[in-house]
CSV table of C-alpha atoms in Angstrom, one decimal:
chain,number,residue,atom,x,y,z
A,1028,UNK,CA,-32.8,-31.9,9.2
A,1029,UNK,CA,-32.8,-28.1,9.3
A,1030,UNK,CA,-33.7,-26.2,6.2
A,1031,UNK,CA,-30.4,-25.1,4.4
A,1032,UNK,CA,-31.9,-21.7,3.9
A,1033,UNK,CA,-32.1,-21.2,7.7
A,1034,UNK,CA,-28.4,-22.3,8.1
A,1035,UNK,CA,-27.5,-19.8,5.3
A,1036,UNK,CA,-29.5,-17.0,6.8
A,1037,UNK,CA,-27.7,-17.6,10.1
A,1038,UNK,CA,-24.2,-17.9,8.6
A,1039,UNK,CA,-24.5,-15.0,6.3
A,1040,UNK,CA,-25.1,-12.6,9.2
A,1041,UNK,CA,-22.2,-13.9,11.3
A,1042,UNK,CA,-18.5,-12.7,11.0
A,1043,UNK,CA,-17.2,-16.3,10.6
A,1044,UNK,CA,-18.4,-16.8,7.1
A,1045,UNK,CA,-16.9,-13.7,5.5
A,1046,UNK,CA,-13.7,-13.8,7.5
A,1047,UNK,CA,-13.2,-17.4,6.2
A,1048,UNK,CA,-14.1,-16.4,2.7
A,1049,UNK,CA,-11.6,-13.5,2.8
A,1050,UNK,CA,-8.7,-15.8,3.8
A,1051,UNK,CA,-9.7,-18.5,1.2
A,1052,UNK,CA,-10.0,-15.9,-1.6
A,1053,UNK,CA,-6.6,-14.5,-0.8
A,1054,UNK,CA,-5.1,-18.0,-0.6
A,1055,UNK,CA,-6.5,-18.8,-4.0
A,1056,UNK,CA,-5.2,-15.5,-5.4
A,1057,UNK,CA,-1.8,-16.3,-4.0
A,1058,UNK,CA,-1.8,-19.8,-5.6
A,1059,UNK,CA,-2.8,-18.2,-8.9
A,1060,UNK,CA,0.1,-15.6,-8.5
A,1061,UNK,CA,2.6,-18.4,-7.9
A,1062,UNK,CA,1.2,-20.5,-10.8
A,1063,UNK,CA,1.7,-17.5,-13.1
A,1064,UNK,CA,5.3,-17.2,-12.2
A,1065,UNK,CA,4.7,-14.2,-9.9
A,1066,UNK,CA,3.9,-11.8,-12.8
A,1067,UNK,CA,2.8,-8.4,-11.7
A,1068,UNK,CA,-0.5,-8.5,-13.5
A,1069,UNK,CA,-1.6,-11.7,-11.6
A,1070,UNK,CA,-1.7,-9.7,-8.3
A,1071,UNK,CA,-3.1,-11.9,-5.5
A,1072,UNK,CA,-5.1,-9.0,-4.0
A,1073,UNK,CA,-6.7,-8.2,-7.3
A,1074,UNK,CA,-7.7,-11.9,-7.8
A,1075,UNK,CA,-9.1,-12.1,-4.2
A,1076,UNK,CA,-11.1,-8.9,-4.6
A,1077,UNK,CA,-12.6,-10.1,-7.9
A,1078,UNK,CA,-13.5,-13.5,-6.4
A,1079,UNK,CA,-15.1,-11.9,-3.3
A,1080,UNK,CA,-17.0,-9.3,-5.3
A,1081,UNK,CA,-18.4,-12.1,-7.5
A,1082,UNK,CA,-19.5,-14.1,-4.4
A,1083,UNK,CA,-21.1,-11.1,-2.7
A,1084,UNK,CA,-22.9,-10.3,-5.9
A,1085,UNK,CA,-24.1,-13.9,-6.5
A,1086,UNK,CA,-25.3,-14.2,-2.9
A,1087,UNK,CA,-26.8,-10.7,-2.7
A,1088,UNK,CA,-24.7,-9.9,0.3
A,1089,UNK,CA,-24.1,-6.2,1.1
A,1090,UNK,CA,-20.6,-4.8,1.6
A,1091,UNK,CA,-21.6,-3.9,5.2
A,1092,UNK,CA,-22.5,-7.5,6.1
A,1093,UNK,CA,-19.3,-8.6,4.4
A,1094,UNK,CA,-17.2,-6.1,6.4
A,1095,UNK,CA,-18.6,-7.4,9.7
A,1096,UNK,CA,-16.5,-10.4,9.1
A,1097,UNK,CA,-13.6,-8.9,7.2
A,1098,UNK,CA,-13.0,-6.1,9.7
A,1099,UNK,CA,-10.7,-8.4,11.7
A,1100,UNK,CA,-8.4,-8.7,8.7
A,1101,UNK,CA,-8.8,-4.9,7.9
A,1102,UNK,CA,-7.8,-4.1,11.5
A,1103,UNK,CA,-4.3,-5.6,10.9
A,1104,UNK,CA,-3.5,-2.7,8.6
A,1105,UNK,CA,-2.6,-0.6,11.7
A,1106,UNK,CA,0.0,-2.9,13.3
A,1107,UNK,CA,1.3,-3.8,9.8
A,1108,UNK,CA,2.0,-0.1,9.1
A,1109,UNK,CA,4.0,0.1,12.3
A,1110,UNK,CA,5.9,-3.0,11.2
A,1111,UNK,CA,7.0,-1.2,8.0
A,1112,UNK,CA,9.4,0.6,10.3
A,1113,UNK,CA,11.5,-2.5,10.6
A,1114,UNK,CA,12.8,-2.7,6.9
A,1115,UNK,CA,13.5,1.1,7.2
A,1116,UNK,CA,15.5,0.5,10.4
A,1117,UNK,CA,17.4,-2.5,8.8
A,1118,UNK,CA,18.3,-0.2,5.9
A,1119,UNK,CA,19.4,2.8,7.9
A,1120,UNK,CA,23.0,2.3,7.0
A,1121,UNK,CA,22.1,2.5,3.3
A,1122,UNK,CA,20.0,5.6,4.0
A,1123,UNK,CA,23.0,7.3,5.7
A,1124,UNK,CA,25.4,6.5,2.9
A,1125,UNK,CA,23.2,7.9,0.1
A,1126,UNK,CA,21.2,10.5,2.2
A,1127,UNK,CA,21.4,13.4,-0.3
A,1128,UNK,CA,20.2,11.5,-3.5
A,1129,UNK,CA,17.6,9.7,-1.4
A,1130,UNK,CA,16.1,12.8,0.0
A,1131,UNK,CA,16.2,14.6,-3.4
A,1132,UNK,CA,14.6,11.7,-5.3
A,1133,UNK,CA,12.1,11.1,-2.5
A,1134,UNK,CA,10.8,14.7,-2.6
A,1135,UNK,CA,10.9,14.9,-6.4
A,1136,UNK,CA,9.2,11.6,-7.0
A,1137,UNK,CA,6.5,12.1,-4.3
A,1138,UNK,CA,5.6,15.7,-5.3
A,1139,UNK,CA,5.6,14.6,-9.0
A,1140,UNK,CA,3.2,11.8,-8.4
A,1141,UNK,CA,0.7,13.8,-6.2
A,1142,UNK,CA,0.8,17.0,-8.3
A,1143,UNK,CA,0.5,15.2,-11.7
A,1144,UNK,CA,-2.3,12.9,-10.6
A,1145,UNK,CA,-4.3,15.8,-9.2
A,1146,UNK,CA,-3.7,18.0,-12.2
A,1147,UNK,CA,-4.9,15.4,-14.6
A,1148,UNK,CA,-7.9,14.4,-12.4
A,1149,UNK,CA,-8.8,18.1,-12.1
A,1150,UNK,CA,-8.5,18.5,-15.9
A,1151,UNK,CA,-11.0,15.8,-16.4
A,1152,UNK,CA,-13.3,17.4,-13.9
A,1153,UNK,CA,-13.3,14.6,-11.3
A,1154,UNK,CA,-15.0,15.2,-8.0
A,1155,UNK,CA,-13.3,16.4,-4.8
A,1156,UNK,CA,-13.9,13.0,-3.2
A,1157,UNK,CA,-12.1,11.3,-6.1
A,1158,UNK,CA,-9.2,13.8,-5.9
A,1159,UNK,CA,-8.8,13.1,-2.2
A,1160,UNK,CA,-9.0,9.4,-2.9
A,1161,UNK,CA,-6.3,9.7,-5.7
A,1162,UNK,CA,-3.8,11.9,-3.8
A,1163,UNK,CA,-2.2,9.1,-1.7
A,1164,UNK,CA,-2.3,6.4,-4.5
A,1165,UNK,CA,1.5,5.9,-4.7
A,1166,UNK,CA,1.8,5.2,-1.0
A,1167,UNK,CA,1.6,1.7,0.6
A,1168,UNK,CA,-2.1,0.7,1.1
A,1169,UNK,CA,-2.4,0.8,4.9
A,1170,UNK,CA,-1.0,4.4,5.0
A,1171,UNK,CA,-2.9,5.5,1.9
A,1172,UNK,CA,-6.2,4.3,3.3
A,1173,UNK,CA,-5.5,6.3,6.5
A,1174,UNK,CA,-4.6,9.4,4.5
A,1175,UNK,CA,-7.6,9.2,2.2
A,1176,UNK,CA,-9.9,8.9,5.2
A,1177,UNK,CA,-8.5,12.0,6.9
A,1178,UNK,CA,-8.7,14.0,3.6
A,1179,UNK,CA,-12.3,13.2,3.0
A,1180,UNK,CA,-11.7,10.7,0.3
A,1181,UNK,CA,-13.2,7.3,-0.1
A,1182,UNK,CA,-10.9,4.7,1.5
A,1183,UNK,CA,-12.3,1.8,-0.5
A,1184,UNK,CA,-11.7,3.6,-3.8
A,1185,UNK,CA,-8.2,4.5,-2.6
A,1186,UNK,CA,-7.5,0.8,-1.8
A,1187,UNK,CA,-8.2,-0.1,-5.4
A,1188,UNK,CA,-6.3,2.9,-6.9
A,1189,UNK,CA,-3.3,2.0,-4.8
A,1190,UNK,CA,-3.5,-1.6,-6.1
A,1191,UNK,CA,-3.7,-0.5,-9.7
A,1192,UNK,CA,-0.9,2.0,-9.3
A,1193,UNK,CA,1.4,-0.7,-7.8
A,1194,UNK,CA,0.6,-3.1,-10.6
A,1195,UNK,CA,1.1,-0.6,-13.3
A,1196,UNK,CA,4.4,0.6,-11.9
A,1197,UNK,CA,5.7,-2.9,-11.4
A,1198,UNK,CA,4.8,-3.8,-15.0
A,1199,UNK,CA,6.4,-0.8,-16.7
A,1200,UNK,CA,9.4,-0.2,-14.4
A,1201,UNK,CA,12.0,-2.4,-16.0
A,1202,UNK,CA,11.4,-1.6,-19.7
A,1203,UNK,CA,10.7,2.1,-18.9
A,1204,UNK,CA,13.9,2.6,-16.9
A,1205,UNK,CA,15.9,0.7,-19.5
A,1206,UNK,CA,14.5,3.2,-22.1
A,1207,UNK,CA,15.6,6.1,-19.9
A,1208,UNK,CA,19.1,4.6,-19.8
A,1209,UNK,CA,19.3,4.5,-15.9
A,1210,UNK,CA,21.6,1.7,-14.8
A,1211,UNK,CA,22.1,2.6,-11.1
A,1212,UNK,CA,20.2,-0.1,-9.2
A,1213,UNK,CA,19.8,2.2,-6.3
A,1214,UNK,CA,18.1,4.9,-8.4
A,1215,UNK,CA,15.9,2.4,-10.2
A,1216,UNK,CA,14.7,0.6,-7.1
A,1217,UNK,CA,14.2,3.7,-5.1
A,1218,UNK,CA,12.1,5.5,-7.7
A,1219,UNK,CA,9.9,2.4,-8.1
A,1220,UNK,CA,9.4,2.1,-4.3
A,1221,UNK,CA,8.4,5.8,-4.1
A,1222,UNK,CA,6.0,5.6,-7.1
A,1223,UNK,CA,4.6,2.1,-6.8
A,1224,UNK,CA,5.0,1.1,-3.0
A,1225,UNK,CA,4.9,-2.6,-2.0
A,1226,UNK,CA,4.0,-4.1,-5.4
A,1227,UNK,CA,6.7,-2.2,-7.1
A,1228,UNK,CA,9.1,-3.2,-4.3
A,1229,UNK,CA,8.3,-6.9,-4.7
A,1230,UNK,CA,9.0,-6.5,-8.4
A,1231,UNK,CA,12.3,-4.7,-7.7
A,1232,UNK,CA,13.4,-7.6,-5.4
A,1233,UNK,CA,12.8,-10.0,-8.3
A,1234,UNK,CA,15.0,-8.1,-10.6
A,1235,UNK,CA,17.9,-7.1,-8.3
A,1236,UNK,CA,18.7,-7.3,-4.5
A,1237,UNK,CA,20.0,-3.8,-4.3
A,1238,UNK,CA,17.1,-2.4,-6.2
A,1239,UNK,CA,14.7,-4.2,-3.8
A,1240,UNK,CA,16.4,-2.8,-0.7
A,1241,UNK,CA,16.2,0.7,-2.1
A,1242,UNK,CA,12.6,0.2,-3.2
A,1243,UNK,CA,11.6,-0.7,0.3
A,1244,UNK,CA,13.4,2.4,1.6
A,1245,UNK,CA,11.5,4.5,-0.9
A,1246,UNK,CA,8.2,2.9,0.0
A,1247,UNK,CA,8.8,3.5,3.7
A,1248,UNK,CA,10.0,7.1,3.4
A,1249,UNK,CA,7.2,8.0,0.9
A,1250,UNK,CA,4.6,6.7,3.4
A,1251,UNK,CA,5.8,9.3,5.9
A,1252,UNK,CA,6.3,12.1,3.3
A,1253,UNK,CA,2.9,11.6,1.6
A,1254,UNK,CA,1.1,11.7,5.0
A,1255,UNK,CA,2.6,15.2,5.5
A,1256,UNK,CA,2.4,16.7,2.0
A,1257,UNK,CA,-0.7,15.2,0.5
A,1258,UNK,CA,-3.0,17.4,2.6
A,1259,UNK,CA,-1.0,20.5,1.7
A,1260,UNK,CA,-1.0,19.8,-2.1
A,1261,UNK,CA,-4.6,18.7,-2.2
A,1262,UNK,CA,-5.5,22.0,-0.5
A,1263,UNK,CA,-4.2,23.8,-3.6
A,1264,UNK,CA,-6.6,22.0,-5.8
A,1265,UNK,CA,-9.8,22.5,-3.8
B,1283,UNK,CA,4.3,-13.8,19.1
B,1284,UNK,CA,2.1,-12.2,21.7
B,1285,UNK,CA,4.7,-9.9,23.2
B,1286,UNK,CA,5.7,-8.8,19.7
B,1287,UNK,CA,2.1,-8.1,18.8
B,1288,UNK,CA,1.6,-6.2,22.0
B,1289,UNK,CA,4.6,-4.1,21.3
B,1290,UNK,CA,3.5,-3.3,17.8
B,1291,UNK,CA,0.0,-2.4,19.0
B,1292,UNK,CA,1.5,-0.2,21.8
B,1293,UNK,CA,3.4,1.7,19.2
B,1294,UNK,CA,0.2,2.2,17.2
B,1295,UNK,CA,-1.7,3.2,20.3
B,1296,UNK,CA,1.1,5.7,21.1
B,1297,UNK,CA,0.9,7.1,17.6
B,1298,UNK,CA,-2.9,7.5,17.8
B,1299,UNK,CA,-2.7,9.3,21.1
B,1300,UNK,CA,0.1,11.5,19.8
B,1301,UNK,CA,-1.8,12.3,16.6
B,1302,UNK,CA,-4.9,13.2,18.4
B,1303,UNK,CA,-3.4,14.8,21.5
B,1304,UNK,CA,-0.9,17.0,19.7
B,1305,UNK,CA,-3.0,17.5,16.6
B,1306,UNK,CA,-0.3,16.0,14.3
B,1307,UNK,CA,-1.1,15.8,10.6
B,1308,UNK,CA,0.2,12.2,10.4
B,1309,UNK,CA,-2.0,9.0,10.8
B,1310,UNK,CA,-1.4,7.3,14.1
B,1311,UNK,CA,0.2,4.2,12.7
B,1312,UNK,CA,2.7,6.3,10.7
B,1313,UNK,CA,3.8,8.0,13.9
B,1314,UNK,CA,4.1,4.5,15.4
B,1315,UNK,CA,6.3,3.5,12.5
B,1316,UNK,CA,8.6,6.4,13.1
B,1317,UNK,CA,8.7,5.7,16.9
B,1318,UNK,CA,9.6,2.1,16.1
B,1319,UNK,CA,12.5,3.1,13.9
B,1320,UNK,CA,13.8,5.4,16.6
B,1321,UNK,CA,13.3,2.8,19.4
B,1322,UNK,CA,15.1,0.1,17.4
B,1323,UNK,CA,18.0,2.4,16.7
B,1324,UNK,CA,18.3,3.1,20.4
B,1325,UNK,CA,17.8,-0.5,21.5
B,1326,UNK,CA,18.7,-3.1,18.8
B,1327,UNK,CA,17.5,-5.9,21.1
B,1328,UNK,CA,14.0,-4.7,20.4
B,1329,UNK,CA,14.4,-5.3,16.7
B,1330,UNK,CA,15.6,-8.8,17.3
B,1331,UNK,CA,12.6,-9.5,19.5
B,1332,UNK,CA,10.1,-8.2,16.9
B,1333,UNK,CA,11.8,-9.6,13.7
B,1334,UNK,CA,10.0,-12.9,13.4
B,1335,UNK,CA,6.5,-11.5,13.9
B,1336,UNK,CA,7.2,-8.5,11.7
B,1337,UNK,CA,8.4,-10.8,8.9
B,1338,UNK,CA,5.2,-12.8,9.2
B,1339,UNK,CA,3.1,-9.6,9.1
B,1340,UNK,CA,4.9,-8.0,6.2
B,1341,UNK,CA,5.0,-11.3,4.3
B,1342,UNK,CA,1.2,-11.2,4.2
B,1343,UNK,CA,0.8,-7.4,4.0
B,1344,UNK,CA,-1.3,-7.5,0.9
B,1345,UNK,CA,-3.9,-9.8,2.6
B,1346,UNK,CA,-4.8,-6.9,4.9
B,1347,UNK,CA,-6.1,-4.6,2.2
B,1348,UNK,CA,-8.4,-7.2,0.6
B,1349,UNK,CA,-11.4,-6.1,2.7
B,1350,UNK,CA,-11.0,-2.4,1.7
B,1351,UNK,CA,-10.4,-3.5,-1.9
B,1352,UNK,CA,-13.7,-5.4,-2.0
B,1353,UNK,CA,-15.4,-2.1,-1.0
B,1354,UNK,CA,-15.0,-1.0,-4.6
B,1355,UNK,CA,-18.2,-2.9,-5.5
B,1356,UNK,CA,-20.0,0.0,-3.9
B,1357,UNK,CA,-18.4,2.4,-6.3
B,1358,UNK,CA,-18.5,0.4,-9.5
B,1359,UNK,CA,-20.6,3.1,-11.1
B,1360,UNK,CA,-18.0,5.8,-10.6
B,1361,UNK,CA,-15.3,3.6,-12.1
B,1362,UNK,CA,-17.6,2.9,-15.1
B,1363,UNK,CA,-18.3,6.5,-15.8
B,1364,UNK,CA,-14.9,8.0,-14.9
B,1365,UNK,CA,-12.7,5.0,-15.6
B,1366,UNK,CA,-10.8,6.5,-18.6
B,1367,UNK,CA,-9.9,9.7,-16.7
B,1368,UNK,CA,-8.8,7.7,-13.7
B,1369,UNK,CA,-6.7,5.4,-15.8
B,1370,UNK,CA,-5.0,8.2,-17.5
B,1371,UNK,CA,-4.3,10.1,-14.2
B,1372,UNK,CA,-2.9,6.9,-12.6
B,1373,UNK,CA,-0.7,5.7,-15.4
B,1374,UNK,CA,0.7,9.1,-16.4
B,1375,UNK,CA,1.5,10.2,-12.9
B,1376,UNK,CA,3.0,6.9,-11.9
B,1377,UNK,CA,5.3,6.8,-15.0
B,1378,UNK,CA,6.3,10.4,-14.4
B,1379,UNK,CA,7.1,9.8,-10.8
B,1380,UNK,CA,9.3,6.8,-11.7
B,1381,UNK,CA,11.2,8.8,-14.3
B,1382,UNK,CA,11.6,11.9,-12.2
B,1383,UNK,CA,12.6,10.0,-9.1
B,1384,UNK,CA,15.2,7.9,-10.9
B,1385,UNK,CA,16.7,10.8,-12.8
B,1386,UNK,CA,17.0,13.1,-9.8
B,1387,UNK,CA,18.6,10.3,-7.8
B,1388,UNK,CA,21.2,9.8,-10.6
B,1389,UNK,CA,21.9,13.5,-11.0
B,1390,UNK,CA,22.4,14.1,-7.2
B,1391,UNK,CA,24.4,10.9,-6.7
B,1392,UNK,CA,26.8,12.0,-9.4
B,1393,UNK,CA,27.3,15.4,-7.8
B,1394,UNK,CA,27.9,13.6,-4.5
B,1395,UNK,CA,30.8,11.6,-5.7
């Protein structure tokens, strides 16, 4: 029989192992998320990332080796971003009906989130790389990662910041908007989609169908707007 | 599934070529997204053709950023030393954006009616 150490040293260098591990970790995360009644804090990506980080740490595997396998999953971010055009297309009639408030809220929400995150980060003296990684944090992950890359940020930091932003937004949205006394489901959903992308949108769909539809419009439009304005706003802070 | 994937990848390819060729400030896939919206509006049959695969992709959207998320292990030191500043920046800006977005929507929608 072959020495297990040899089998391990072969497998740990091949893409197969880490591709499989990524899918299994996400599957476990998704099971956990369902078991917890789809609460925002039990985010499946967060669970998967923690599980994989622990496995890599325990086996002494570098991120580079891991990514050799995981790159096949990572690659799907591109076509998935293109696919985000579909919900936008399906909601075009809603966009036309409420064009003015949508545009106003989109610009206001998007500029607010980018300017305030950069102001606070600058105030605390965070580095330029961290600023560039923070700027697109309210945008959906595939787009945010692309934006961070082009701004000189660190895409892996952005991925986690995007995740945390979405989870935080999804958790506070309902009590916070109740506190502000906003009852219009369109306004509530749209603002959450702009500020907290897909995770916020998933939460909005749980609360109200209209809020969910407007959240997905907000997420889609903000992906485009952030790609345009984040470089301009970041420039003011550098 | 294969034709739909080929179509989505073609839009992405088109976006990348446009972004680089014309020096546009948008990431290639975002240009692909916009081109997809326009194309579906012009030819609704395209949307029907893509719908099943798109639903599959978007249903598992969060899986695709797991690999990037795992990359955080390389930056755990930054999160440890700057964690509080990052947490404040993230939470305050996200709450502000939700409030401002919802209030502006409400104000403008009222003027509209």
